[in-house]
Amino acid sequence: DAGVTQSPTHLIKTRGQHVTLRCSPISGHKSVSWYQQVLGQGPQFIFQYYEKEERGRGNFPDRFSARQFPNYSSELNVNALLLGDSALYLCASQRGRSSDTQYFGPGTRLTVL
Amino acid sequence: DQQVKQNSPSLSVQEGRISILNCDYTNSMFDYFLWYKKYPAEGPTFLISISSIKDKNEDGRFTVFLNKSAKHLSLHIVPSQPGDSAVYFCAAMSLYNFNKFYFGSGTKLNVKP
């Protein structure tokens, strides 16, 4: 079975632009969470989606948004990019909403110039 | 607000010896804790977890200890192997709010042959 996949692998944008990151969860998993990992820090929770609805949100500005599709894949959108948005964006999938193990994808490395 | 802290950014251990990685948390509502291992260019991989109703959980060479009164947990790896060299993150969550996982900043373990 394929693990969690994310695309693209790397991305370079300039300040003020918009970016869309994509995630496909493990087959059978209905929950997707997004994390931002800045260099030297641990992953910071951004969103969790379950059954296409937002179930949790971290302390991120409204420039960050996400959605989950009927096939449980998800997109993370970031508007009006800032230099500080440069980070590794990780997607994690879970079977359900509980304390099920989260399985992480390899991440998308976003660089904002 | 750093609710989960790993105060040692790095640790170096000789092969065959014990590795002890430490983690502290501040939120008394956390009742489920996990350790993840991360290799470069890969997402974090789940290693072991512990519920607050236990003070120890063992899985092969890996043992996690939880001291609720001190709000401290530790991961013991015995014996350490060069393949264990990676960044280790501890994470915590509340089963009442299982949408959010809080991660520490990670400890880079180097196991020397």
XYZ file of N, CA, C and O in Angstrom, chain A:
452
model
N 0.844 -1.204 0.000
C 0.000 0.000 0.000
C 0.869 1.239 0.000
O 1.888 1.295 0.676
N 0.434 2.256 -0.755
C 1.184 3.494 -0.777
C 0.986 4.208 0.549
O -0.067 4.145 1.177
N 2.036 4.920 0.971
C 1.923 5.722 2.171
C 1.296 7.044 1.836
O 0.697 7.239 0.775
N 1.469 8.007 2.728
C 0.961 9.356 2.497
C 1.830 10.018 1.424
O 3.060 9.970 1.517
N 1.204 10.582 0.423
C 1.960 11.259 -0.619
C 1.642 12.745 -0.609
O 0.500 13.149 -0.310
N 2.665 13.546 -0.919
C 2.499 14.990 -0.957
C 3.125 15.530 -2.242
O 4.133 15.008 -2.715
N 2.524 16.579 -2.749
C 3.091 17.218 -3.923
C 2.879 18.722 -3.843
O 1.895 19.195 -3.250
N 3.799 19.524 -4.389
C 5.075 19.067 -4.938
C 6.078 18.770 -3.816
O 5.784 18.974 -2.648
N 7.243 18.318 -4.198
C 8.289 18.042 -3.209
C 8.936 19.334 -2.734
O 9.191 19.518 -1.549
N 9.230 20.192 -3.692
C 9.832 21.485 -3.405
C 9.079 22.562 -4.175
O 8.535 22.292 -5.250
N 9.111 23.753 -3.636
C 8.404 24.863 -4.253
C 9.100 26.157 -3.877
O 9.437 26.367 -2.698
N 9.297 27.019 -4.846
C 9.859 28.344 -4.571
C 8.851 29.392 -5.028
O 8.395 29.358 -6.169
N 8.527 30.289 -4.125
C 7.576 31.363 -4.424
C 8.168 32.689 -3.970
O 9.158 32.732 -3.225
N 7.550 33.777 -4.388
C 7.961 35.093 -3.912
C 6.893 35.665 -2.993
O 5.727 35.230 -3.016
N 7.302 36.638 -2.211
C 6.379 37.268 -1.257
C 5.125 37.770 -1.959
O 5.184 38.326 -3.047
N 3.987 37.563 -1.331
C 2.719 38.039 -1.864
C 2.000 37.019 -2.738
O 0.806 37.179 -2.999
N 2.723 36.006 -3.186
C 2.090 34.992 -4.026
C 1.233 34.051 -3.194
O 1.217 34.090 -1.958
N 0.560 33.184 -3.916
C -0.308 32.182 -3.304
C 0.242 30.793 -3.618
O 0.866 30.591 -4.663
N 0.028 29.837 -2.707
C 0.534 28.483 -2.943
C -0.519 27.461 -2.548
O -1.316 27.689 -1.612
N -0.554 26.359 -3.272
C -1.440 25.236 -2.951
C -0.602 23.970 -2.827
O 0.140 23.618 -3.744
N -0.704 23.333 -1.688
C -0.002 22.083 -1.433
C -1.021 20.955 -1.357
O -2.131 21.149 -0.861
N -0.629 19.781 -1.841
C -1.568 18.672 -1.934
C -1.100 17.447 -1.154
O 0.097 17.198 -1.030
N -2.087 16.706 -0.677
C -1.804 15.537 0.147
C -2.813 14.433 -0.165
O -4.024 14.690 -0.230
N -2.309 13.226 -0.335
C -3.182 12.058 -0.476
C -2.936 11.126 0.693
O -1.803 10.668 0.883
N -3.955 10.849 1.485
C -3.759 9.997 2.669
C -3.644 8.526 2.283
O -3.881 8.147 1.138
N -3.282 7.746 3.268
C -3.262 6.300 3.089
C -4.692 5.819 2.803
O -5.653 6.334 3.392
N -4.801 4.855 1.908
C -6.117 4.327 1.562
C -6.843 3.838 2.813
O -6.290 3.094 3.632
N -8.080 4.288 2.978
C -8.869 3.894 4.143
C -8.799 4.895 5.283
O -9.583 4.805 6.235
N -7.883 5.835 5.201
C -7.772 6.867 6.230
C -8.675 8.036 5.878
O -8.681 8.519 4.748
N -9.421 8.512 6.877
C -10.387 9.570 6.621
C -9.963 10.917 7.192
O -10.641 11.919 6.973
N -8.895 10.924 7.940
C -8.465 12.166 8.594
C -7.115 12.614 8.047
O -6.207 11.799 7.857
N -7.006 13.911 7.782
C -5.761 14.509 7.319
C -5.444 15.710 8.199
O -6.327 16.539 8.465
N -4.205 15.776 8.654
C -3.743 16.925 9.417
C -2.574 17.566 8.693
O -1.795 16.876 8.031
N -2.463 18.875 8.836
C -1.365 19.628 8.243
C -0.513 20.238 9.346
O -1.051 20.738 10.348
N 0.809 20.195 9.133
C 1.754 20.767 10.075
C 2.762 21.629 9.313
O 3.101 21.342 8.161
N 3.259 22.651 10.018
C 4.352 23.455 9.501
C 5.581 23.195 10.366
O 5.505 23.280 11.594
N 6.691 22.851 9.725
C 7.923 22.655 10.477
C 8.978 23.627 9.999
O 9.516 23.485 8.901
N 9.251 24.604 10.836
C 10.307 25.560 10.564
C 11.631 24.955 11.009
O 11.670 24.174 11.973
N 12.690 25.308 10.332
C 14.009 24.736 10.624
C 14.356 24.858 12.106
O 14.242 25.930 12.685
N 14.731 23.745 12.696
C 15.146 23.747 14.092
C 14.019 23.606 15.087
O 14.259 23.599 16.299
N 12.791 23.498 14.587
C 11.653 23.346 15.478
C 10.879 22.087 15.137
O 11.066 21.474 14.091
N 9.980 21.707 16.041
C 9.118 20.579 15.774
C 7.930 20.993 14.924
O 7.664 22.182 14.737
N 7.208 20.025 14.402
C 6.015 20.348 13.606
C 4.984 21.110 14.436
O 4.733 20.784 15.589
N 4.404 22.145 13.834
C 3.361 22.943 14.472
C 2.034 22.657 13.770
O 1.934 22.777 12.550
N 1.031 22.305 14.559
C -0.269 21.931 14.022
C -0.944 23.109 13.339
O -1.047 24.202 13.905
N -1.461 22.867 12.116
C -2.180 23.918 11.386
C -3.676 23.590 11.342
O -4.520 24.375 11.766
N -4.001 22.427 10.770
C -5.398 22.033 10.598
C -5.533 20.521 10.740
O -4.600 19.780 10.469
N -6.743 20.088 11.134
C -7.134 18.715 10.930
C -8.477 18.680 10.212
O -9.396 19.437 10.574
N -8.597 17.824 9.227
C -9.853 17.603 8.521
C -10.261 16.145 8.673
O -9.428 15.228 8.605
N -11.540 15.946 8.917
C -12.105 14.605 9.024
C -13.451 14.604 8.337
O -14.278 15.481 8.600
N -13.634 13.640 7.465
C -14.885 13.566 6.698
C -15.233 14.910 6.067
O -16.378 15.377 6.125
N -14.229 15.540 5.506
C -14.363 16.755 4.701
C -14.701 17.996 5.526
O -14.974 19.053 4.958
N -14.645 17.883 6.841
C -14.926 19.048 7.684
C -13.708 19.381 8.542
O -12.989 18.497 8.996
N -13.522 20.674 8.780
C -12.439 21.100 9.662
C -12.791 20.716 11.089
O -13.850 21.081 11.607
N -11.879 19.987 11.743
C -12.124 19.526 13.107
C -11.172 20.153 14.110
O -11.383 20.052 15.315
N -10.142 20.793 13.626
C -9.189 21.423 14.531
C -8.367 22.436 13.774
O -8.119 22.298 12.577
N -7.986 23.506 14.489
C -7.193 24.565 13.865
C -6.154 25.047 14.862
O -6.463 25.266 16.034
N -4.946 25.225 14.392
C -3.888 25.760 15.248
C -3.845 27.274 15.158
O -4.708 27.914 14.566
N -2.813 27.856 15.762
C -2.680 29.318 15.807
C -2.005 29.852 14.559
O -0.850 30.281 14.594
N -2.712 29.801 13.465
C -2.213 30.310 12.199
C -3.203 31.340 11.660
O -4.406 31.229 11.888
N -2.679 32.355 10.943
C -3.567 33.414 10.428
C -4.515 32.893 9.355
O -4.344 31.800 8.817
N -5.486 33.737 9.039
C -6.511 33.366 8.058
C -5.949 33.198 6.650
O -6.658 32.724 5.757
N -4.699 33.609 6.449
C -4.068 33.388 5.140
C -3.926 31.893 4.856
O -3.770 31.490 3.708
N -3.975 31.101 5.898
C -3.896 29.651 5.759
C -5.305 29.073 5.717
O -6.143 29.374 6.584
N -5.568 28.258 4.718
C -6.855 27.580 4.625
C -6.624 26.197 4.040
O -5.563 25.912 3.471
N -7.590 25.354 4.203
C -7.464 23.988 3.684
C -8.835 23.444 3.350
O -9.866 24.024 3.733
N -8.842 22.346 2.670
C -10.080 21.640 2.415
C -9.763 20.166 2.176
O -8.626 19.804 1.859
N -10.802 19.350 2.336
C -10.665 17.922 2.103
C -11.722 17.508 1.092
O -12.877 17.936 1.179
N -11.325 16.681 0.178
C -12.189 16.275 -0.919
C -12.892 14.950 -0.604
O -12.504 14.248 0.324
N -13.914 14.602 -1.403
C -14.639 13.347 -1.150
C -13.751 12.114 -1.124
O -14.092 11.126 -0.466
N -12.625 12.163 -1.822
C -11.722 10.990 -1.788
C -10.729 11.087 -0.628
O -9.781 10.308 -0.563
N -10.943 12.051 0.263
C -10.156 12.283 1.490
C -8.812 12.923 1.241
O -8.093 13.183 2.202
N -8.455 13.209 -0.016
C -7.249 13.978 -0.245
C -7.491 15.403 0.241
O -8.637 15.811 0.489
N -6.415 16.154 0.372
C -6.563 17.484 0.970
C -5.626 18.465 0.284
O -4.601 18.080 -0.298
N -6.000 19.715 0.348
C -5.166 20.824 -0.123
C -4.969 21.813 1.018
O -5.911 22.093 1.772
N -3.761 22.335 1.093
C -3.471 23.444 2.000
C -3.164 24.657 1.134
O -2.330 24.567 0.229
N -3.846 25.747 1.380
C -3.643 26.974 0.636
C -3.079 28.053 1.560
O -3.549 28.216 2.690
N -2.096 28.764 1.041
C -1.544 29.891 1.790
C -1.534 31.099 0.859
O -0.947 31.044 -0.229
N -2.190 32.153 1.285
C -2.254 33.391 0.502
C -1.252 34.411 1.011
O -0.802 34.336 2.160
N -0.956 35.379 0.149
C -0.111 36.519 0.549
C 1.128 36.043 1.301
O 1.378 36.432 2.442
N 1.910 35.213 0.635
C 3.053 34.567 1.279
C 4.011 35.582 1.879
O 4.297 36.644 1.302
N 4.527 35.217 3.054
C 5.550 35.990 3.746
C 6.832 35.165 3.798
O 6.789 33.924 3.693
N 7.954 35.862 4.010
C 9.222 35.141 4.114
C 9.161 34.077 5.212
O 9.720 32.981 5.073
N 8.465 34.389 6.285
C 8.370 33.479 7.428
C 7.548 32.234 7.171
O 7.506 31.346 8.024
N 6.904 32.183 6.011
C 6.149 30.974 5.668
C 7.063 29.891 5.099
O 6.609 28.752 4.876
N 8.312 30.226 4.886
C 9.269 29.232 4.401
C 9.417 28.140 5.447
O 9.771 28.409 6.601
N 9.131 26.917 5.037
C 9.132 25.809 5.999
C 8.889 24.506 5.254
O 8.615 24.500 4.047
N 8.973 23.415 6.001
C 8.549 22.107 5.505
C 7.104 21.915 5.932
O 6.785 22.052 7.124
N 6.228 21.642 4.993
C 4.823 21.428 5.311
C 4.529 19.931 5.252
O 4.692 19.294 4.212
N 4.119 19.420 6.374
C 3.878 17.986 6.512
C 2.387 17.695 6.555
O 1.617 18.428 7.178
N 2.040 16.633 5.914
C 0.669 16.131 5.964
C 0.700 14.797 6.684
O 1.622 13.989 6.496
N -0.283 14.555 7.529
C -0.366 13.283 8.245
C -1.769 12.728 8.101
O -2.749 13.486 8.172
N -1.872 11.427 7.909
C -3.209 10.827 7.819
C -3.438 9.865 8.974
O -2.507 9.277 9.529
N -4.694 9.760 9.364
C -5.125 8.844 10.418
C -6.366 8.123 9.938
O -7.121 8.655 9.126
N -6.583 6.954 10.525
C -7.777 6.198 10.146
C -9.038 6.954 10.549
O -9.985 7.061 9.774
N -9.039 7.470 11.788
C -10.222 8.185 12.272
C -9.831 9.476 12.937
O -8.816 10.081 12.609
N -10.610 9.880 13.919
C -10.360 11.156 14.581
C -9.651 11.001 15.906
O -9.235 11.953 16.503
N -9.516 9.789 16.374
C -9.071 9.592 17.752
C -7.561 9.673 17.858
O -6.900 10.336 17.082
N -7.031 8.982 18.831
C -5.587 8.996 19.024
C -4.893 7.992 18.116
O -3.754 7.614 18.368
N -5.559 7.567 17.045
C -4.918 6.682 16.077
C -3.567 7.242 15.673
O -3.394 8.455 15.565
N -2.660 6.351 15.397
C -1.340 6.763 14.933
C -1.451 7.632 13.693
O -2.221 7.343 12.781
N -0.682 8.719 13.691
C -0.593 9.561 12.513
C 0.567 9.089 11.650
O 1.668 8.862 12.145
N 0.313 8.972 10.369
C 1.347 8.590 9.411
C 1.663 9.816 8.565
O 0.769 10.383 7.931
N 2.932 10.189 8.572
C 3.339 11.421 7.900
C 3.826 11.163 6.482
O 4.449 10.133 6.196
N 3.558 12.136 5.623
C 4.148 12.142 4.307
C 5.543 12.738 4.368
O 5.992 13.193 5.435
N 6.243 12.783 3.239
C 7.619 13.291 3.217
C 7.712 14.811 3.311
O 8.782 15.350 3.576
N 6.580 15.479 3.101
C 6.573 16.927 3.226
C 6.799 17.657 1.908
O 7.290 17.089 0.929
N 6.403 18.911 1.914
C 6.691 19.838 0.812
C 7.558 20.946 1.368
O 7.174 21.603 2.348
N 8.710 21.148 0.770
C 9.616 22.211 1.210
C 9.254 23.482 0.449
O 9.424 23.548 -0.761
N 8.730 24.473 1.168
C 8.354 25.750 0.561
C 9.399 26.800 0.916
O 9.724 26.998 2.089
N 9.902 27.453 -0.099
C 10.842 28.565 0.088
C 10.194 29.824 -0.464
O 9.754 29.844 -1.612
N 10.108 30.855 0.368
C 9.541 32.136 -0.052
C 10.675 33.148 -0.132
O 11.382 33.384 0.868
N 10.855 33.717 -1.305
C 11.952 34.676 -1.517
C 11.442 36.112 -1.499
O 10.269 36.358 -1.828
